[in-house]
Amino acid sequence: MKSFEKLLSENKAWAREKKAHDPEFFAQLAKTQKPEFLWIGCSDSRVPAEIIVNAQPGEMFIHRNIANQMISTDFNCLSVLQYAVTVLKVKHIIVCGHYGCGGIKAALGRQSSQLVLTNKWLMHIKDVYRLNRAEIDALPTEEARVNRLVELNIQEQVQTLAHTSIIQQAWHEENRPTLHGWVYGLDDGLLKPLVTLYPDTEIDPIFKYDYHEADMALPAMKFVSSRR
Ligand code: CO
């Protein structure tokens, strides 16, 4: 059996097992999705989102890319974010990075002449390093430097989320979602929360959207403008 054929046969076995356990499982799922969580994780094959939190189909809306980045000009993650927040109305967004991340390790080295596109994708992480260079360079080993940058990068992505109009509008109008930054340990399989931003978090004014005009246009939102 070829390696990809194993995937197809495993899929048949999985679907059969699910159906045996609950005959309505797929029929129910096919109707709609109402996940409570948006997960933004690394593409790394060792950090399979649903498996590490024992989630079932329908529980998490998922976006993964190299080094779990939320880049404010990337229409891919922005589209996922907008759909998750505006249509699915998720209550929590989890940015999950992991120790030993290859993308972070690469960002700490010189640019590869072969992976020119990947270099560009990692450019923001180089900026996170540049802004925290003294702290990271003071660490004794490459492993420690990579792992600290992993943590700082997760915190940075959570901040970037809070700087988007999508999050600020949802915070302002619906008091959700809560933003979480978690890090996963490849060597122990455990998640560790690093940062949580609740919808009442004060945002740095230079990243703040002004919703005052929107309040004036929406009578239902007047109670908000009267607070000011
Ligand atoms: Co990674």
mmCIF file of C-alpha atoms and ligand atoms in Angstrom:
data_model
loop_
_atom_site.group_PDB
_atom_site.id
_atom_site.type_symbol
_atom_site.label_atom_id
_atom_site.label_comp_id
_atom_site.label_asym_id
_atom_site.label_seq_id
_atom_site.Cartn_x
_atom_site.Cartn_y
_atom_site.Cartn_z
ATOM 1 C CA MET A 1 0.000 0.000 0.000
ATOM 2 C CA LYS A 2 1.353 3.441 -0.907
ATOM 3 C CA SER A 3 1.621 6.003 1.888
ATOM 4 C CA PHE A 4 -1.238 8.147 0.592
ATOM 5 C CA GLU A 5 -3.462 5.085 0.179
ATOM 6 C CA LYS A 6 -3.076 4.475 3.879
ATOM 7 C CA LEU A 7 -4.676 7.876 4.501
ATOM 8 C CA LEU A 8 -7.692 6.934 2.406
ATOM 9 C CA SER A 9 -8.158 3.584 4.067
ATOM 10 C CA GLU A 10 -7.702 5.131 7.530
ATOM 11 C CA ASN A 11 -10.357 7.655 6.602
ATOM 12 C CA LYS A 12 -12.820 4.875 5.724
ATOM 13 C CA ALA A 13 -12.152 3.183 9.047
ATOM 14 C CA TRP A 14 -12.551 6.483 10.942
ATOM 15 C CA ALA A 15 -15.856 7.360 9.269
ATOM 16 C CA ARG A 16 -17.147 3.850 9.901
ATOM 17 C CA GLU A 17 -16.189 4.044 13.562
ATOM 18 C CA LYS A 18 -17.780 7.473 14.050
ATOM 19 C CA LYS A 19 -20.986 6.297 12.436
ATOM 20 C CA ALA A 20 -21.074 3.107 14.479
ATOM 21 C CA HIS A 21 -20.726 5.172 17.645
ATOM 22 C CA ASP A 22 -23.322 7.754 16.568
ATOM 23 C CA PRO A 23 -25.380 7.073 13.428
ATOM 24 C CA GLU A 24 -26.406 10.766 13.224
ATOM 25 C CA PHE A 25 -22.843 12.124 13.631
ATOM 26 C CA PHE A 26 -22.235 13.211 10.034
ATOM 27 C CA ALA A 27 -25.860 14.090 9.281
ATOM 28 C CA GLN A 28 -25.838 16.544 12.207
ATOM 29 C CA LEU A 29 -22.434 18.008 11.322
ATOM 30 C CA ALA A 30 -23.389 18.488 7.696
ATOM 31 C CA LYS A 31 -26.244 20.819 8.641
ATOM 32 C CA THR A 32 -24.200 23.637 10.164
ATOM 33 C CA GLN A 33 -21.122 24.572 12.153
ATOM 34 C CA LYS A 34 -21.149 26.579 15.360
ATOM 35 C CA PRO A 35 -17.608 26.421 16.734
ATOM 36 C CA GLU A 36 -16.809 28.404 19.858
ATOM 37 C CA PHE A 37 -13.107 28.677 19.051
ATOM 38 C CA LEU A 38 -10.871 30.026 16.320
ATOM 39 C CA TRP A 39 -7.449 28.389 16.469
ATOM 40 C CA ILE A 40 -4.461 30.045 14.827
ATOM 41 C CA GLY A 41 -1.591 27.574 14.952
ATOM 42 C CA CYS A 42 1.661 26.573 13.311
ATOM 43 C CA SER A 43 1.617 24.291 10.254
ATOM 44 C CA ASP A 44 4.051 21.950 12.021
ATOM 45 C CA SER A 45 2.849 18.342 11.672
ATOM 46 C CA ARG A 46 3.673 17.694 15.323
ATOM 47 C CA VAL A 47 1.098 20.210 16.592
ATOM 48 C CA PRO A 48 -2.219 18.885 15.250
ATOM 49 C CA ALA A 49 -4.742 21.337 16.670
ATOM 50 C CA GLU A 50 -7.770 19.113 17.296
ATOM 51 C CA ILE A 51 -5.763 16.150 18.534
ATOM 52 C CA ILE A 52 -3.833 17.976 21.280
ATOM 53 C CA VAL A 53 -7.020 19.381 22.820
ATOM 54 C CA ASN A 54 -9.120 16.316 22.066
ATOM 55 C CA ALA A 55 -11.595 18.346 20.017
ATOM 56 C CA GLN A 56 -14.243 16.858 17.762
ATOM 57 C CA PRO A 57 -15.229 17.969 14.242
ATOM 58 C CA GLY A 58 -17.301 21.147 14.529
ATOM 59 C CA GLU A 59 -15.579 22.429 17.685
ATOM 60 C CA MET A 60 -12.800 24.608 16.254
ATOM 61 C CA PHE A 61 -12.426 26.840 13.206
ATOM 62 C CA ILE A 62 -8.783 26.551 12.216
ATOM 63 C CA HIS A 63 -6.092 28.557 10.483
ATOM 64 C CA ARG A 64 -2.514 27.337 10.388
ATOM 65 C CA ASN A 65 0.587 28.814 8.809
ATOM 66 C CA ILE A 66 4.323 28.773 9.384
ATOM 67 C CA ALA A 67 4.998 30.076 12.906
ATOM 68 C CA ASN A 68 1.308 30.837 13.688
ATOM 69 C CA GLN A 69 1.340 34.381 12.440
ATOM 70 C CA MET A 70 -1.450 36.931 12.272
ATOM 71 C CA ILE A 71 -0.221 39.422 9.726
ATOM 72 C CA SER A 72 -2.423 42.453 9.299
ATOM 73 C CA THR A 73 -1.973 42.583 5.511
ATOM 74 C CA ASP A 74 -2.494 38.860 4.926
ATOM 75 C CA PHE A 75 -5.911 38.379 3.362
ATOM 76 C CA ASN A 76 -5.807 34.690 4.098
ATOM 77 C CA CYS A 77 -5.731 34.962 7.900
ATOM 78 C CA LEU A 78 -7.829 38.155 7.825
ATOM 79 C CA SER A 79 -10.569 36.356 5.882
ATOM 80 C CA VAL A 80 -10.514 33.463 8.323
ATOM 81 C CA LEU A 81 -10.637 35.940 11.207
ATOM 82 C CA GLN A 82 -13.494 37.931 9.741
ATOM 83 C CA TYR A 83 -15.590 34.863 9.020
ATOM 84 C CA ALA A 84 -14.912 33.365 12.448
ATOM 85 C CA VAL A 85 -15.737 36.579 14.311
ATOM 86 C CA THR A 86 -18.527 38.056 12.195
ATOM 87 C CA VAL A 87 -20.395 34.992 10.975
ATOM 88 C CA LEU A 88 -19.493 32.129 13.326
ATOM 89 C CA LYS A 89 -19.340 34.503 16.292
ATOM 90 C CA VAL A 90 -16.558 32.628 18.063
ATOM 91 C CA LYS A 91 -16.107 33.415 21.744
ATOM 92 C CA HIS A 92 -12.393 32.675 21.948
ATOM 93 C CA ILE A 93 -9.415 33.004 19.628
ATOM 94 C CA ILE A 94 -6.355 30.965 20.481
ATOM 95 C CA VAL A 95 -2.968 31.715 18.977
ATOM 96 C CA CYS A 96 -0.950 28.586 19.613
ATOM 97 C CA GLY A 97 2.778 28.425 18.981
ATOM 98 C CA HIS A 98 5.202 25.723 20.028
ATOM 99 C CA TYR A 99 8.683 25.419 21.477
ATOM 100 C CA GLY A 100 11.302 24.305 18.992
ATOM 101 C CA CYS A 101 9.424 25.954 16.099
ATOM 102 C CA GLY A 102 11.385 25.625 12.840
ATOM 103 C CA GLY A 103 9.974 28.895 11.515
ATOM 104 C CA ILE A 104 11.225 30.778 14.564
ATOM 105 C CA LYS A 105 14.605 29.049 14.368
ATOM 106 C CA ALA A 106 14.890 30.038 10.696
ATOM 107 C CA ALA A 107 13.959 33.641 11.509
ATOM 108 C CA LEU A 108 16.904 33.804 13.917
ATOM 109 C CA GLY A 109 19.346 32.840 11.176
ATOM 110 C CA ARG A 110 20.455 34.339 7.885
ATOM 111 C CA GLN A 111 18.022 34.457 4.991
ATOM 112 C CA SER A 112 18.021 31.372 2.785
ATOM 113 C CA SER A 113 18.723 31.975 -0.912
ATOM 114 C CA GLN A 114 16.470 29.030 -1.780
ATOM 115 C CA LEU A 115 13.456 29.789 0.385
ATOM 116 C CA VAL A 116 12.951 33.359 -0.742
ATOM 117 C CA LEU A 117 9.190 33.302 -0.194
ATOM 118 C CA THR A 118 9.459 31.692 3.218
ATOM 119 C CA ASN A 119 11.990 34.381 4.146
ATOM 120 C CA LYS A 120 9.425 37.050 3.441
ATOM 121 C CA TRP A 121 6.842 35.251 5.545
ATOM 122 C CA LEU A 122 9.322 35.154 8.452
ATOM 123 C CA MET A 123 10.251 38.830 8.172
ATOM 124 C CA HIS A 124 7.818 39.910 10.903
ATOM 125 C CA ILE A 125 9.424 37.462 13.315
ATOM 126 C CA LYS A 126 12.808 39.006 12.611
ATOM 127 C CA ASP A 127 11.216 42.283 13.692
ATOM 128 C CA VAL A 128 10.014 40.710 16.952
ATOM 129 C CA TYR A 129 13.601 39.560 17.519
ATOM 130 C CA ARG A 130 15.002 42.996 16.659
ATOM 131 C CA LEU A 131 12.682 44.651 19.186
ATOM 132 C CA ASN A 132 13.691 42.175 21.916
ATOM 133 C CA ARG A 133 17.287 41.535 20.863
ATOM 134 C CA ALA A 134 18.930 42.352 24.214
ATOM 135 C CA GLU A 135 16.714 39.944 26.150
ATOM 136 C CA ILE A 136 17.022 37.122 23.612
ATOM 137 C CA ASP A 137 20.773 37.474 23.018
ATOM 138 C CA ALA A 138 21.393 37.300 26.767
ATOM 139 C CA LEU A 139 20.122 33.700 26.843
ATOM 140 C CA PRO A 140 22.838 31.020 26.979
ATOM 141 C CA THR A 141 21.791 28.527 24.291
ATOM 142 C CA GLU A 142 20.226 28.580 20.837
ATOM 143 C CA GLU A 143 17.375 26.452 22.186
ATOM 144 C CA ALA A 144 16.623 29.017 24.900
ATOM 145 C CA ARG A 145 16.807 31.895 22.404
ATOM 146 C CA VAL A 146 14.452 30.130 19.980
ATOM 147 C CA ASN A 147 12.011 29.268 22.742
ATOM 148 C CA ARG A 148 11.921 32.812 24.116
ATOM 149 C CA LEU A 149 11.285 34.165 20.628
ATOM 150 C CA VAL A 150 8.529 31.556 20.258
ATOM 151 C CA GLU A 151 6.840 33.075 23.324
ATOM 152 C CA LEU A 152 7.381 36.689 22.266
ATOM 153 C CA ASN A 153 6.051 35.897 18.796
ATOM 154 C CA ILE A 154 2.851 34.421 20.240
ATOM 155 C CA GLN A 155 2.327 37.536 22.367
ATOM 156 C CA GLU A 156 2.958 39.708 19.333
ATOM 157 C CA GLN A 157 0.365 37.853 17.239
ATOM 158 C CA VAL A 158 -2.238 38.280 19.995
ATOM 159 C CA GLN A 159 -1.481 42.021 19.992
ATOM 160 C CA THR A 160 -1.802 42.147 16.209
ATOM 161 C CA LEU A 161 -5.227 40.513 16.514
ATOM 162 C CA ALA A 162 -6.306 43.224 18.961
ATOM 163 C CA HIS A 163 -5.138 45.860 16.493
ATOM 164 C CA THR A 164 -7.491 44.681 13.736
ATOM 165 C CA SER A 165 -10.782 46.432 13.037
ATOM 166 C CA ILE A 166 -12.492 43.030 13.127
ATOM 167 C CA ILE A 167 -11.582 42.395 16.770
ATOM 168 C CA GLN A 168 -12.083 45.969 17.934
ATOM 169 C CA GLN A 169 -15.546 46.131 16.398
ATOM 170 C CA ALA A 170 -16.585 42.811 17.976
ATOM 171 C CA TRP A 171 -15.213 43.911 21.351
ATOM 172 C CA HIS A 172 -17.053 47.194 21.065
ATOM 173 C CA GLU A 173 -20.396 45.791 19.918
ATOM 174 C CA GLU A 174 -20.590 42.302 21.381
ATOM 175 C CA ASN A 175 -17.999 42.138 24.144
ATOM 176 C CA ARG A 176 -16.246 39.138 22.586
ATOM 177 C CA PRO A 177 -14.014 37.311 21.683
ATOM 178 C CA THR A 178 -11.359 36.772 24.318
ATOM 179 C CA LEU A 179 -7.873 36.432 22.815
ATOM 180 C CA HIS A 180 -5.492 33.792 24.146
ATOM 181 C CA GLY A 181 -1.812 33.124 23.493
ATOM 182 C CA TRP A 182 -0.714 29.574 24.299
ATOM 183 C CA VAL A 183 2.527 27.689 23.783
ATOM 184 C CA TYR A 184 2.786 23.936 23.207
ATOM 185 C CA GLY A 185 5.650 21.737 24.374
ATOM 186 C CA LEU A 186 6.695 19.185 21.762
ATOM 187 C CA ASP A 187 8.505 17.175 24.411
ATOM 188 C CA ASP A 188 5.668 16.901 26.949
ATOM 189 C CA GLY A 189 2.525 17.474 24.876
ATOM 190 C CA LEU A 190 1.318 20.210 27.214
ATOM 191 C CA LEU A 191 -0.156 23.633 26.489
ATOM 192 C CA LYS A 192 0.819 26.645 28.604
ATOM 193 C CA PRO A 193 -1.211 29.888 28.577
ATOM 194 C CA LEU A 194 1.020 32.958 28.106
ATOM 195 C CA VAL A 195 -1.337 35.871 27.621
ATOM 196 C CA THR A 196 -5.071 36.630 27.689
ATOM 197 C CA LEU A 197 -6.711 39.763 26.312
ATOM 198 C CA TYR A 198 -10.294 40.320 27.397
ATOM 199 C CA PRO A 199 -12.677 42.496 25.364
ATOM 200 C CA ASP A 200 -12.258 45.435 27.763
ATOM 201 C CA THR A 201 -8.479 45.550 27.252
ATOM 202 C CA GLU A 202 -7.209 49.063 26.644
ATOM 203 C CA ILE A 203 -5.520 49.284 23.248
ATOM 204 C CA ASP A 204 -2.555 51.488 22.438
ATOM 205 C CA PRO A 205 -4.200 54.617 20.952
ATOM 206 C CA ILE A 206 -2.222 54.478 17.704
ATOM 207 C CA PHE A 207 -3.887 51.129 16.904
ATOM 208 C CA LYS A 208 -7.339 52.155 18.031
ATOM 209 C CA TYR A 209 -10.281 52.487 15.648
ATOM 210 C CA ASP A 210 -12.712 55.291 16.316
ATOM 211 C CA TYR A 211 -16.231 53.891 16.432
ATOM 212 C CA HIS A 212 -17.885 57.152 17.455
ATOM 213 C CA GLU A 213 -19.214 57.860 13.944
ATOM 214 C CA ALA A 214 -20.571 54.332 13.673
ATOM 215 C CA ASP A 215 -22.416 54.850 16.976
ATOM 216 C CA MET A 216 -24.158 57.936 15.611
ATOM 217 C CA ALA A 217 -25.323 56.005 12.560
ATOM 218 C CA LEU A 218 -26.723 53.085 14.554
ATOM 219 C CA PRO A 219 -29.553 54.063 16.950
ATOM 220 C CA ALA A 220 -29.301 50.701 18.708
ATOM 221 C CA MET A 221 -25.762 51.524 19.705
ATOM 222 C CA LYS A 222 -26.570 54.931 21.225
ATOM 223 C CA PHE A 223 -26.080 53.704 24.767
ATOM 224 C CA VAL A 224 -22.454 53.243 23.883
ATOM 225 C CA SER A 225 -21.966 56.795 22.628
ATOM 226 C CA SER A 226 -23.766 58.228 25.656
ATOM 227 C CA ARG A 227 -21.078 56.742 27.860
ATOM 228 C CA ARG A 228 -18.523 59.111 26.358
HETATM 229 CO CO CO B 1 6.323 25.790 14.086
#
